[in-house]
PDB file of C-alpha atoms and ligand atoms in Angstrom:
ATOM      1  CA  LEU A 283       0.308  -0.051   0.066  1.00  0.00           C
ATOM      2  CA  VAL A 284       1.201   3.733  -0.394  1.00  0.00           C
ATOM      3  CA  LEU A 285       1.218   5.151   2.509  1.00  0.00           C
ATOM      4  CA  ASP A 286      -0.781   8.030   1.184  1.00  0.00           C
ATOM      5  CA  GLU A 287      -3.500   6.059   0.755  1.00  0.00           C
ATOM      6  CA  ILE A 288      -3.793   5.226   4.085  1.00  0.00           C
ATOM      7  CA  ASN A 289      -5.506   7.704   6.269  1.00  0.00           C
ATOM      8  CA  ILE A 290      -3.530   8.974   9.122  1.00  0.00           C
ATOM      9  CA  ASP A 291      -5.691   6.893  12.085  1.00  0.00           C
ATOM     10  CA  GLY A 292      -5.407   3.534  10.019  1.00  0.00           C
ATOM     11  CA  TYR A 293      -1.280   4.408  10.093  1.00  0.00           C
ATOM     12  CA  LYS A 294      -1.330   4.844  13.796  1.00  0.00           C
ATOM     13  CA  GLU A 295      -3.507   1.351  14.317  1.00  0.00           C
ATOM     14  CA  ILE A 296      -0.651  -0.642  12.013  1.00  0.00           C
ATOM     15  CA  LYS A 297       2.298   1.216  14.068  1.00  0.00           C
ATOM     16  CA  ARG A 298       0.886   0.242  17.375  1.00  0.00           C
ATOM     17  CA  LEU A 299       0.031  -2.952  16.585  1.00  0.00           C
ATOM     18  CA  CYS A 300       3.286  -3.579  15.201  1.00  0.00           C
ATOM     19  CA  GLU A 301       4.882  -2.188  18.878  1.00  0.00           C
ATOM     20  CA  ALA A 302       2.825  -4.588  20.207  1.00  0.00           C
ATOM     21  CA  PHE A 303       3.640  -7.532  18.302  1.00  0.00           C
ATOM     22  CA  ASN A 304       7.365  -6.854  18.872  1.00  0.00           C
ATOM     23  CA  ASN A 305       7.554  -6.943  22.565  1.00  0.00           C
ATOM     24  CA  MET A 306       5.624  -9.589  22.402  1.00  0.00           C
ATOM     25  CA  ASN A 307       8.114 -11.338  20.531  1.00  0.00           C
ATOM     26  CA  LYS A 308      10.625  -9.983  22.757  1.00  0.00           C
ATOM     27  CA  ARG A 309       8.836 -11.100  25.722  1.00  0.00           C
ATOM     28  CA  ILE A 310       8.540 -14.946  24.326  1.00  0.00           C
ATOM     29  CA  ILE A 311      12.149 -14.652  23.522  1.00  0.00           C
ATOM     30  CA  GLU A 312      13.279 -13.475  27.391  1.00  0.00           C
ATOM     31  CA  LEU A 313      10.999 -16.718  28.641  1.00  0.00           C
ATOM     32  CA  ASP A 314      12.750 -19.508  26.379  1.00  0.00           C
ATOM     33  CA  LYS A 315      16.062 -17.815  27.269  1.00  0.00           C
ATOM     34  CA  LYS A 316      15.134 -18.063  31.119  1.00  0.00           C
ATOM     35  CA  ARG A 317      13.420 -21.305  30.639  1.00  0.00           C
ATOM     36  CA  ARG A 318      16.627 -23.102  28.643  1.00  0.00           C
ATOM     37  CA  GLN A 319      18.854 -20.884  31.819  1.00  0.00           C
ATOM     38  CA  PHE A 320      16.363 -23.237  34.264  1.00  0.00           C
ATOM     39  CA  VAL A 321      16.499 -27.001  32.314  1.00  0.00           C
ATOM     40  CA  ALA A 322      20.197 -26.354  32.288  1.00  0.00           C
ATOM     41  CA  ASP A 323      20.669 -25.111  36.072  1.00  0.00           C
ATOM     42  CA  ALA A 324      18.405 -27.975  36.719  1.00  0.00           C
ATOM     43  CA  SER A 325      20.634 -30.275  34.878  1.00  0.00           C
ATOM     44  CA  HIS A 326      23.854 -29.228  36.703  1.00  0.00           C
ATOM     45  CA  GLU A 327      22.738 -29.797  40.576  1.00  0.00           C
ATOM     46  CA  LEU A 328      21.391 -33.170  39.357  1.00  0.00           C
ATOM     47  CA  LYS A 329      24.692 -33.859  38.131  1.00  0.00           C
ATOM     48  CA  SER A 330      26.718 -32.795  40.738  1.00  0.00           C
ATOM     49  CA  PRO A 331      25.480 -35.293  43.548  1.00  0.00           C
ATOM     50  CA  LEU A 332      24.969 -38.348  40.961  1.00  0.00           C
ATOM     51  CA  ALA A 333      28.811 -37.847  40.225  1.00  0.00           C
ATOM     52  CA  GLY A 334      29.617 -37.848  43.824  1.00  0.00           C
ATOM     53  CA  ILE A 335      27.712 -41.123  43.766  1.00  0.00           C
ATOM     54  CA  LYS A 336      29.378 -42.101  41.099  1.00  0.00           C
ATOM     55  CA  VAL A 337      33.015 -42.282  42.239  1.00  0.00           C
ATOM     56  CA  LEU A 338      31.812 -43.280  45.766  1.00  0.00           C
ATOM     57  CA  VAL A 339      30.985 -46.647  44.144  1.00  0.00           C
ATOM     58  CA  GLU A 340      33.609 -47.032  41.805  1.00  0.00           C
ATOM     59  CA  SER A 341      36.186 -46.764  45.117  1.00  0.00           C
ATOM     60  CA  LEU A 342      34.156 -49.175  46.666  1.00  0.00           C
ATOM     61  CA  GLN A 343      34.619 -51.629  43.580  1.00  0.00           C
ATOM     62  CA  GLN A 344      38.298 -50.974  43.661  1.00  0.00           C
ATOM     63  CA  GLY A 345      38.879 -52.218  46.947  1.00  0.00           C
ATOM     64  CA  ALA A 346      37.496 -49.502  49.669  1.00  0.00           C
ATOM     65  CA  MET A 347      35.015 -51.890  50.269  1.00  0.00           C
ATOM     66  CA  GLU A 348      37.859 -54.066  52.430  1.00  0.00           C
ATOM     67  CA  ASP A 349      38.176 -51.283  54.947  1.00  0.00           C
ATOM     68  CA  LYS A 350      35.458 -51.210  57.600  1.00  0.00           C
ATOM     69  CA  ASN A 351      35.610 -47.521  58.493  1.00  0.00           C
ATOM     70  CA  ILE A 352      36.522 -46.425  54.758  1.00  0.00           C
ATOM     71  CA  ARG A 353      33.404 -48.502  53.929  1.00  0.00           C
ATOM     72  CA  ASP A 354      30.825 -47.179  56.611  1.00  0.00           C
ATOM     73  CA  GLU A 355      32.301 -43.394  55.744  1.00  0.00           C
ATOM     74  CA  PHE A 356      31.493 -43.835  51.458  1.00  0.00           C
ATOM     75  CA  LEU A 357      28.106 -45.616  52.239  1.00  0.00           C
ATOM     76  CA  ASN A 358      27.620 -42.374  54.329  1.00  0.00           C
ATOM     77  CA  SER A 359      28.390 -40.354  52.044  1.00  0.00           C
ATOM     78  CA  ILE A 360      26.102 -42.411  49.314  1.00  0.00           C
ATOM     79  CA  ASN A 361      23.707 -41.834  51.387  1.00  0.00           C
ATOM     80  CA  ASN A 362      23.578 -37.645  51.384  1.00  0.00           C
ATOM     81  CA  GLU A 363      24.078 -37.259  47.902  1.00  0.00           C
ATOM     82  CA  ILE A 364      21.232 -39.088  48.014  1.00  0.00           C
ATOM     83  CA  ASP A 365      19.145 -37.295  50.175  1.00  0.00           C
ATOM     84  CA  ARG A 366      20.190 -33.974  48.082  1.00  0.00           C
ATOM     85  CA  LEU A 367      19.270 -35.439  44.935  1.00  0.00           C
ATOM     86  CA  SER A 368      15.415 -36.177  46.430  1.00  0.00           C
ATOM     87  CA  ASN A 369      15.516 -32.533  47.962  1.00  0.00           C
ATOM     88  CA  LEU A 370      16.119 -31.459  44.860  1.00  0.00           C
ATOM     89  CA  VAL A 371      13.641 -33.386  42.764  1.00  0.00           C
ATOM     90  CA  ASN A 372      10.627 -32.756  45.526  1.00  0.00           C
ATOM     91  CA  GLY A 373      11.607 -29.415  45.371  1.00  0.00           C
ATOM     92  CA  LEU A 374      11.739 -29.240  41.399  1.00  0.00           C
ATOM     93  CA  LEU A 375       8.825 -31.209  41.498  1.00  0.00           C
ATOM     94  CA  GLU A 376       7.261 -28.324  43.766  1.00  0.00           C
ATOM     95  CA  LEU A 377       7.960 -25.461  41.448  1.00  0.00           C
ATOM     96  CA  ALA A 378       6.195 -27.546  38.730  1.00  0.00           C
ATOM     97  CA  GLN A 379       3.234 -27.914  40.413  1.00  0.00           C
ATOM     98  CA  ILE A 380       2.566 -24.780  41.759  1.00  0.00           C
ATOM     99  CA  GLU A 381       3.856 -22.807  38.127  1.00  0.00           C
ATOM    100  CA  ASN A 382       0.847 -24.905  36.741  1.00  0.00           C
ATOM    101  CA  SER A 383      -1.650 -24.101  38.740  1.00  0.00           C
ATOM    102  CA  ASP A 384      -2.915 -21.377  36.800  1.00  0.00           C
ATOM    103  CA  GLU A 385      -6.066 -20.787  39.273  1.00  0.00           C
ATOM    104  CA  LEU A 386      -5.138 -20.564  42.958  1.00  0.00           C
ATOM    105  CA  ARG A 387      -8.252 -22.408  45.014  1.00  0.00           C
ATOM    106  CA  MET A 388      -9.121 -19.865  47.877  1.00  0.00           C
ATOM    107  CA  SER A 389     -10.289 -20.189  51.133  1.00  0.00           C
ATOM    108  CA  SER A 390     -10.662 -18.267  53.807  1.00  0.00           C
ATOM    109  CA  LEU A 391      -8.495 -19.221  56.821  1.00  0.00           C
ATOM    110  CA  ASP A 392      -6.803 -17.637  60.284  1.00  0.00           C
ATOM    111  CA  ILE A 393      -3.282 -16.453  59.152  1.00  0.00           C
ATOM    112  CA  LYS A 394      -2.302 -16.738  62.562  1.00  0.00           C
ATOM    113  CA  GLU A 395      -3.971 -20.670  63.088  1.00  0.00           C
ATOM    114  CA  LEU A 396      -2.061 -21.555  59.882  1.00  0.00           C
ATOM    115  CA  ILE A 397       0.774 -20.383  61.524  1.00  0.00           C
ATOM    116  CA  LYS A 398       0.828 -22.294  64.269  1.00  0.00           C
ATOM    117  CA  ASP A 399       0.014 -25.479  62.406  1.00  0.00           C
ATOM    118  CA  VAL A 400       3.224 -24.856  60.206  1.00  0.00           C
ATOM    119  CA  VAL A 401       4.921 -24.344  63.632  1.00  0.00           C
ATOM    120  CA  LYS A 402       3.349 -27.330  64.846  1.00  0.00           C
ATOM    121  CA  SER A 403       4.902 -29.255  62.249  1.00  0.00           C
ATOM    122  CA  LEU A 404       8.543 -27.903  62.702  1.00  0.00           C
ATOM    123  CA  ASN A 405       8.490 -28.191  66.418  1.00  0.00           C
ATOM    124  CA  PRO A 406      10.076 -31.570  66.556  1.00  0.00           C
ATOM    125  CA  ILE A 407      13.338 -30.439  64.434  1.00  0.00           C
ATOM    126  CA  ALA A 408      13.154 -26.849  66.614  1.00  0.00           C
ATOM    127  CA  LYS A 409      13.419 -29.010  69.539  1.00  0.00           C
ATOM    128  CA  ASN A 410      16.433 -30.925  68.126  1.00  0.00           C
ATOM    129  CA  LYS A 411      18.267 -27.426  68.681  1.00  0.00           C
ATOM    130  CA  ASN A 412      16.546 -26.535  71.628  1.00  0.00           C
ATOM    131  CA  ILE A 413      14.798 -23.693  69.696  1.00  0.00           C
ATOM    132  CA  THR A 414      11.973 -21.953  71.207  1.00  0.00           C
ATOM    133  CA  ILE A 415       9.398 -20.648  68.387  1.00  0.00           C
ATOM    134  CA  ASN A 416       7.096 -17.341  69.513  1.00  0.00           C
ATOM    135  CA  VAL A 417       3.712 -16.604  67.891  1.00  0.00           C
ATOM    136  CA  GLU A 418       2.639 -13.111  68.456  1.00  0.00           C
ATOM    137  CA  GLY A 419       0.334 -10.612  67.271  1.00  0.00           C
ATOM    138  CA  GLU A 420      -3.480 -11.102  66.031  1.00  0.00           C
ATOM    139  CA  GLY A 421      -5.690 -13.447  64.775  1.00  0.00           C
ATOM    140  CA  ILE A 422      -6.267 -12.081  60.654  1.00  0.00           C
ATOM    141  CA  ILE A 423      -9.114 -13.839  58.604  1.00  0.00           C
ATOM    142  CA  THR A 424      -7.715 -13.831  54.931  1.00  0.00           C
ATOM    143  CA  TYR A 425      -8.390 -15.648  51.999  1.00  0.00           C
ATOM    144  CA  VAL A 426      -5.414 -17.609  50.514  1.00  0.00           C
ATOM    145  CA  ASN A 427      -4.498 -20.840  49.194  1.00  0.00           C
ATOM    146  CA  ARG A 428      -3.940 -23.354  52.208  1.00  0.00           C
ATOM    147  CA  ASP A 429      -1.566 -26.086  51.210  1.00  0.00           C
ATOM    148  CA  ASN A 430       0.135 -23.546  49.235  1.00  0.00           C
ATOM    149  CA  MET A 431       0.568 -20.389  52.046  1.00  0.00           C
ATOM    150  CA  PHE A 432       1.167 -23.985  54.118  1.00  0.00           C
ATOM    151  CA  ARG A 433       4.895 -24.364  52.416  1.00  0.00           C
ATOM    152  CA  ALA A 434       5.823 -21.309  51.566  1.00  0.00           C
ATOM    153  CA  ILE A 435       5.599 -20.096  55.576  1.00  0.00           C
ATOM    154  CA  TYR A 436       7.105 -23.693  56.152  1.00  0.00           C
ATOM    155  CA  ASN A 437       9.946 -22.947  53.686  1.00  0.00           C
ATOM    156  CA  ILE A 438      11.053 -19.912  55.879  1.00  0.00           C
ATOM    157  CA  ILE A 439      10.471 -20.613  59.368  1.00  0.00           C
ATOM    158  CA  GLU A 440      12.017 -24.470  58.644  1.00  0.00           C
ATOM    159  CA  ASN A 441      15.214 -22.316  57.144  1.00  0.00           C
ATOM    160  CA  ALA A 442      15.386 -20.321  60.557  1.00  0.00           C
ATOM    161  CA  ILE A 443      15.569 -23.102  62.383  1.00  0.00           C
ATOM    162  CA  LYS A 444      18.222 -24.716  59.455  1.00  0.00           C
ATOM    163  CA  TYR A 445      20.615 -21.159  60.064  1.00  0.00           C
ATOM    164  CA  SER A 446      20.037 -20.520  63.684  1.00  0.00           C
ATOM    165  CA  PHE A 447      22.172 -22.030  66.644  1.00  0.00           C
ATOM    166  CA  GLU A 448      21.551 -24.354  69.271  1.00  0.00           C
ATOM    167  CA  ASP A 449      19.542 -22.817  72.383  1.00  0.00           C
ATOM    168  CA  SER A 450      18.137 -19.764  70.444  1.00  0.00           C
ATOM    169  CA  LYS A 451      14.412 -18.503  69.373  1.00  0.00           C
ATOM    170  CA  ILE A 452      12.675 -17.426  66.818  1.00  0.00           C
ATOM    171  CA  ASP A 453       9.988 -14.501  66.862  1.00  0.00           C
ATOM    172  CA  ILE A 454       6.854 -14.536  64.251  1.00  0.00           C
ATOM    173  CA  LEU A 455       4.952 -11.292  64.531  1.00  0.00           C
ATOM    174  CA  ILE A 456       1.508 -11.005  62.953  1.00  0.00           C
ATOM    175  CA  GLU A 457       0.422  -7.087  61.995  1.00  0.00           C
ATOM    176  CA  LYS A 458      -2.096  -5.259  60.189  1.00  0.00           C
ATOM    177  CA  ASP A 459      -2.393  -2.196  59.011  1.00  0.00           C
ATOM    178  CA  GLU A 460      -3.390  -1.783  54.754  1.00  0.00           C
ATOM    179  CA  GLN A 461      -1.691  -4.987  54.506  1.00  0.00           C
ATOM    180  CA  ILE A 462      -1.031  -8.134  56.122  1.00  0.00           C
ATOM    181  CA  LYS A 463       2.567  -8.235  57.786  1.00  0.00           C
ATOM    182  CA  ILE A 464       4.111 -11.359  58.920  1.00  0.00           C
ATOM    183  CA  THR A 465       7.490 -11.094  60.333  1.00  0.00           C
ATOM    184  CA  ILE A 466       9.761 -13.925  60.800  1.00  0.00           C
ATOM    185  CA  LYS A 467      13.094 -13.603  62.977  1.00  0.00           C
ATOM    186  CA  ASP A 468      15.771 -15.499  63.732  1.00  0.00           C
ATOM    187  CA  TYR A 469      18.731 -14.451  65.896  1.00  0.00           C
ATOM    188  CA  GLY A 470      21.213 -17.560  63.906  1.00  0.00           C
ATOM    189  CA  MET A 471      24.193 -16.634  61.449  1.00  0.00           C
ATOM    190  CA  GLY A 472      22.838 -14.071  59.369  1.00  0.00           C
ATOM    191  CA  ILE A 473      23.455 -13.526  55.581  1.00  0.00           C
ATOM    192  CA  PRO A 474      26.073 -11.456  53.972  1.00  0.00           C
ATOM    193  CA  GLU A 475      24.876  -8.106  52.352  1.00  0.00           C
ATOM    194  CA  CYS A 476      26.665  -9.203  48.990  1.00  0.00           C
ATOM    195  CA  ASP A 477      24.845 -12.207  48.953  1.00  0.00           C
ATOM    196  CA  LEU A 478      21.138 -10.869  49.973  1.00  0.00           C
ATOM    197  CA  PRO A 479      19.939  -9.748  46.462  1.00  0.00           C
ATOM    198  CA  TYR A 480      20.395 -13.176  45.074  1.00  0.00           C
ATOM    199  CA  ILE A 481      18.638 -15.655  47.868  1.00  0.00           C
ATOM    200  CA  PHE A 482      15.355 -15.602  46.067  1.00  0.00           C
ATOM    201  CA  ASP A 483      17.144 -16.915  43.146  1.00  0.00           C
ATOM    202  CA  ARG A 484      16.662 -20.971  41.970  1.00  0.00           C
ATOM    203  CA  PHE A 485      19.453 -23.292  43.027  1.00  0.00           C
ATOM    204  CA  TYR A 486      21.532 -19.950  45.106  1.00  0.00           C
ATOM    205  CA  ARG A 487      22.507 -20.921  47.819  1.00  0.00           C
ATOM    206  CA  VAL A 488      25.106 -18.423  50.233  1.00  0.00           C
ATOM    207  CA  ASP A 489      27.465 -21.137  51.192  1.00  0.00           C
ATOM    208  CA  LYS A 490      27.678 -24.077  49.076  1.00  0.00           C
ATOM    209  CA  THR A 491      29.816 -26.275  52.062  1.00  0.00           C
ATOM    210  CA  ARG A 492      27.172 -25.019  54.555  1.00  0.00           C
ATOM    211  CA  ALA A 493      24.319 -25.774  52.662  1.00  0.00           C
ATOM    212  CA  ARG A 494      25.676 -29.127  51.857  1.00  0.00           C
ATOM    213  CA  LYS A 495      25.341 -30.330  55.491  1.00  0.00           C
ATOM    214  CA  THR A 496      21.991 -28.809  56.086  1.00  0.00           C
ATOM    215  CA  GLY A 497      20.581 -30.520  52.676  1.00  0.00           C
ATOM    216  CA  GLY A 498      19.559 -27.525  50.775  1.00  0.00           C
ATOM    217  CA  ALA A 499      18.850 -26.899  47.486  1.00  0.00           C
ATOM    218  CA  GLY A 500      18.099 -23.787  47.114  1.00  0.00           C
ATOM    219  CA  LEU A 501      14.619 -23.779  45.788  1.00  0.00           C
ATOM    220  CA  GLY A 502      12.782 -23.319  49.365  1.00  0.00           C
ATOM    221  CA  LEU A 503      13.272 -19.382  48.909  1.00  0.00           C
ATOM    222  CA  SER A 504      12.285 -19.380  45.487  1.00  0.00           C
ATOM    223  CA  ILE A 505       9.043 -21.171  45.950  1.00  0.00           C
ATOM    224  CA  ALA A 506       8.172 -19.330  49.200  1.00  0.00           C
ATOM    225  CA  LYS A 507       8.143 -15.926  47.096  1.00  0.00           C
ATOM    226  CA  HIS A 508       6.603 -17.544  43.519  1.00  0.00           C
ATOM    227  CA  ILE A 509       3.655 -18.834  45.827  1.00  0.00           C
ATOM    228  CA  ILE A 510       3.256 -14.914  47.884  1.00  0.00           C
ATOM    229  CA  LYS A 511       4.084 -13.268  44.517  1.00  0.00           C
ATOM    230  CA  LEU A 512       0.574 -15.578  43.348  1.00  0.00           C
ATOM    231  CA  HIS A 513      -1.303 -14.334  46.490  1.00  0.00           C
ATOM    232  CA  LYS A 514       0.126 -10.383  45.043  1.00  0.00           C
ATOM    233  CA  GLY A 515       1.991 -10.441  48.233  1.00  0.00           C
ATOM    234  CA  ASP A 516       5.252  -9.844  48.714  1.00  0.00           C
ATOM    235  CA  ILE A 517       8.287 -10.878  50.511  1.00  0.00           C
ATOM    236  CA  GLU A 518      11.643  -9.364  51.540  1.00  0.00           C
ATOM    237  CA  VAL A 519      14.833 -10.118  53.889  1.00  0.00           C
ATOM    238  CA  LYS A 520      16.580  -8.236  56.095  1.00  0.00           C
ATOM    239  CA  SER A 521      19.839  -9.452  57.604  1.00  0.00           C
ATOM    240  CA  LYS A 522      23.152  -9.011  59.676  1.00  0.00           C
ATOM    241  CA  VAL A 523      26.095 -11.359  59.763  1.00  0.00           C
ATOM    242  CA  GLY A 524      26.045 -12.991  63.156  1.00  0.00           C
ATOM    243  CA  GLU A 525      23.163 -11.600  64.277  1.00  0.00           C
ATOM    244  CA  GLY A 526      20.201 -13.475  62.831  1.00  0.00           C
ATOM    245  CA  THR A 527      18.063 -12.409  59.744  1.00  0.00           C
ATOM    246  CA  ALA A 528      14.479 -11.446  59.586  1.00  0.00           C
ATOM    247  CA  PHE A 529      11.834 -12.173  56.300  1.00  0.00           C
ATOM    248  CA  ILE A 530       8.770  -9.857  56.449  1.00  0.00           C
ATOM    249  CA  ILE A 531       5.641 -11.398  53.625  1.00  0.00           C
ATOM    250  CA  LYS A 532       2.807  -9.032  53.204  1.00  0.00           C
ATOM    251  CA  LEU A 533      -0.168 -10.249  52.034  1.00  0.00           C
ATOM    252  CA  PRO A 534      -3.223  -8.136  51.015  1.00  0.00           C
ATOM    253  CA  ILE A 535      -6.344  -8.402  53.496  1.00  0.00           C
TER     254      ILE A 535
HETATM  255  P1  ADP B 885      18.416 -24.180  50.929  1.00  0.00           P
HETATM  256  O1  ADP B 885      17.525 -25.343  50.624  1.00  0.00           O
HETATM  257  O2  ADP B 885      19.594 -24.083  50.643  1.00  0.00           O
HETATM  258  O3  ADP B 885      18.074 -23.402  51.793  1.00  0.00           O
HETATM  259  P2  ADP B 885      17.228 -21.550  50.404  1.00  0.00           P
HETATM  260  O4  ADP B 885      15.943 -21.047  48.884  1.00  0.00           O
HETATM  261  O5  ADP B 885      15.504 -21.964  51.109  1.00  0.00           O
HETATM  262  O6  ADP B 885      17.783 -22.633  50.170  1.00  0.00           O
HETATM  263  O7  ADP B 885      17.587 -20.249  50.490  1.00  0.00           O
HETATM  264  C1  ADP B 885      18.693 -20.068  50.015  1.00  0.00           C
HETATM  265  C2  ADP B 885      20.024 -19.529  50.868  1.00  0.00           C
HETATM  266  O8  ADP B 885      19.928 -18.626  51.827  1.00  0.00           O
HETATM  267  C3  ADP B 885      20.486 -21.025  52.123  1.00  0.00           C
HETATM  268  O9  ADP B 885      21.297 -21.845  51.247  1.00  0.00           O
HETATM  269  C4  ADP B 885      21.026 -20.356  53.253  1.00  0.00           C
HETATM  270  O10 ADP B 885      22.337 -19.632  52.508  1.00  0.00           O
HETATM  271  C5  ADP B 885      20.120 -18.673  53.060  1.00  0.00           C
HETATM  272  N1  ADP B 885      19.140 -18.725  54.126  1.00  0.00           N
HETATM  273  C6  ADP B 885      17.945 -18.901  53.944  1.00  0.00           C
HETATM  274  N2  ADP B 885      17.275 -18.202  54.856  1.00  0.00           N
HETATM  275  C7  ADP B 885      18.304 -17.918  55.816  1.00  0.00           C
HETATM  276  C8  ADP B 885      18.510 -17.715  57.570  1.00  0.00           C
HETATM  277  N3  ADP B 885      17.295 -17.551  57.976  1.00  0.00           N
HETATM  278  N4  ADP B 885      19.304 -17.389  57.900  1.00  0.00           N
HETATM  279  C9  ADP B 885      20.680 -17.657  57.145  1.00  0.00           C
HETATM  280  N5  ADP B 885      20.783 -17.820  55.820  1.00  0.00           N
HETATM  281  C10 ADP B 885      19.807 -18.322  55.277  1.00  0.00           C
END
């Protein structure tokens, strides 16, 4: 078409459509890049415990089996690597399940009761380290997907226990202004400032050797953030090495 023949409104409309199409295309390319990166990261994370297991089994086959102490140590390491793998696979399955649920089945419940249920289910782990968990603040009725919100809060309190020292405490405070604000504060090892911007990223662990001991796959916080975003909420973190960490969850009422 000769441009002169198109009236000016038609031309503007075509221009707008072109721009919308280009933006959509850019977004699809970005999403595809992210997905490829995710597959590459997940494969890498799966490969490293598998490689560890292979080396240990081969060493046992080549004679390490003869020495009872070495055999027990290697079998123990194999068991730990298997735990790491199953943590990772469970985390990946959970992430996929949450990302595939287009619509959240919401129900109205008291958020304080939900938090108390999470605390109850984590109490045995907390008791092992002699950690007490206090839940303060008002009960607030809100709409959430119970299973998902349980999982999000569980991951954060579980971390607070994992990264706390023995004989300490965790304070949970529920407040309400224009939003619901849940603060989960521990007095543990804290997170270095340089790591703070990345801790919600998938597979990100502050200290891989520390995470190896605690069995983390670096997925817990990204799952929690995803769930909170699906509820149109937000999560932030404040931390100081040696003093502790506070996660603040904000949810619409
Ligand atoms: P992981 O399964 O390794 O715990 P997460 O995604 O739950 O993975 O957490 C990411 C990283 O953030 C952890 O490896 C840990 O280093 C750090 N982290 C999370 N919560 C805390 C906390 N309460 N105190 C100190 N470090 C924490």
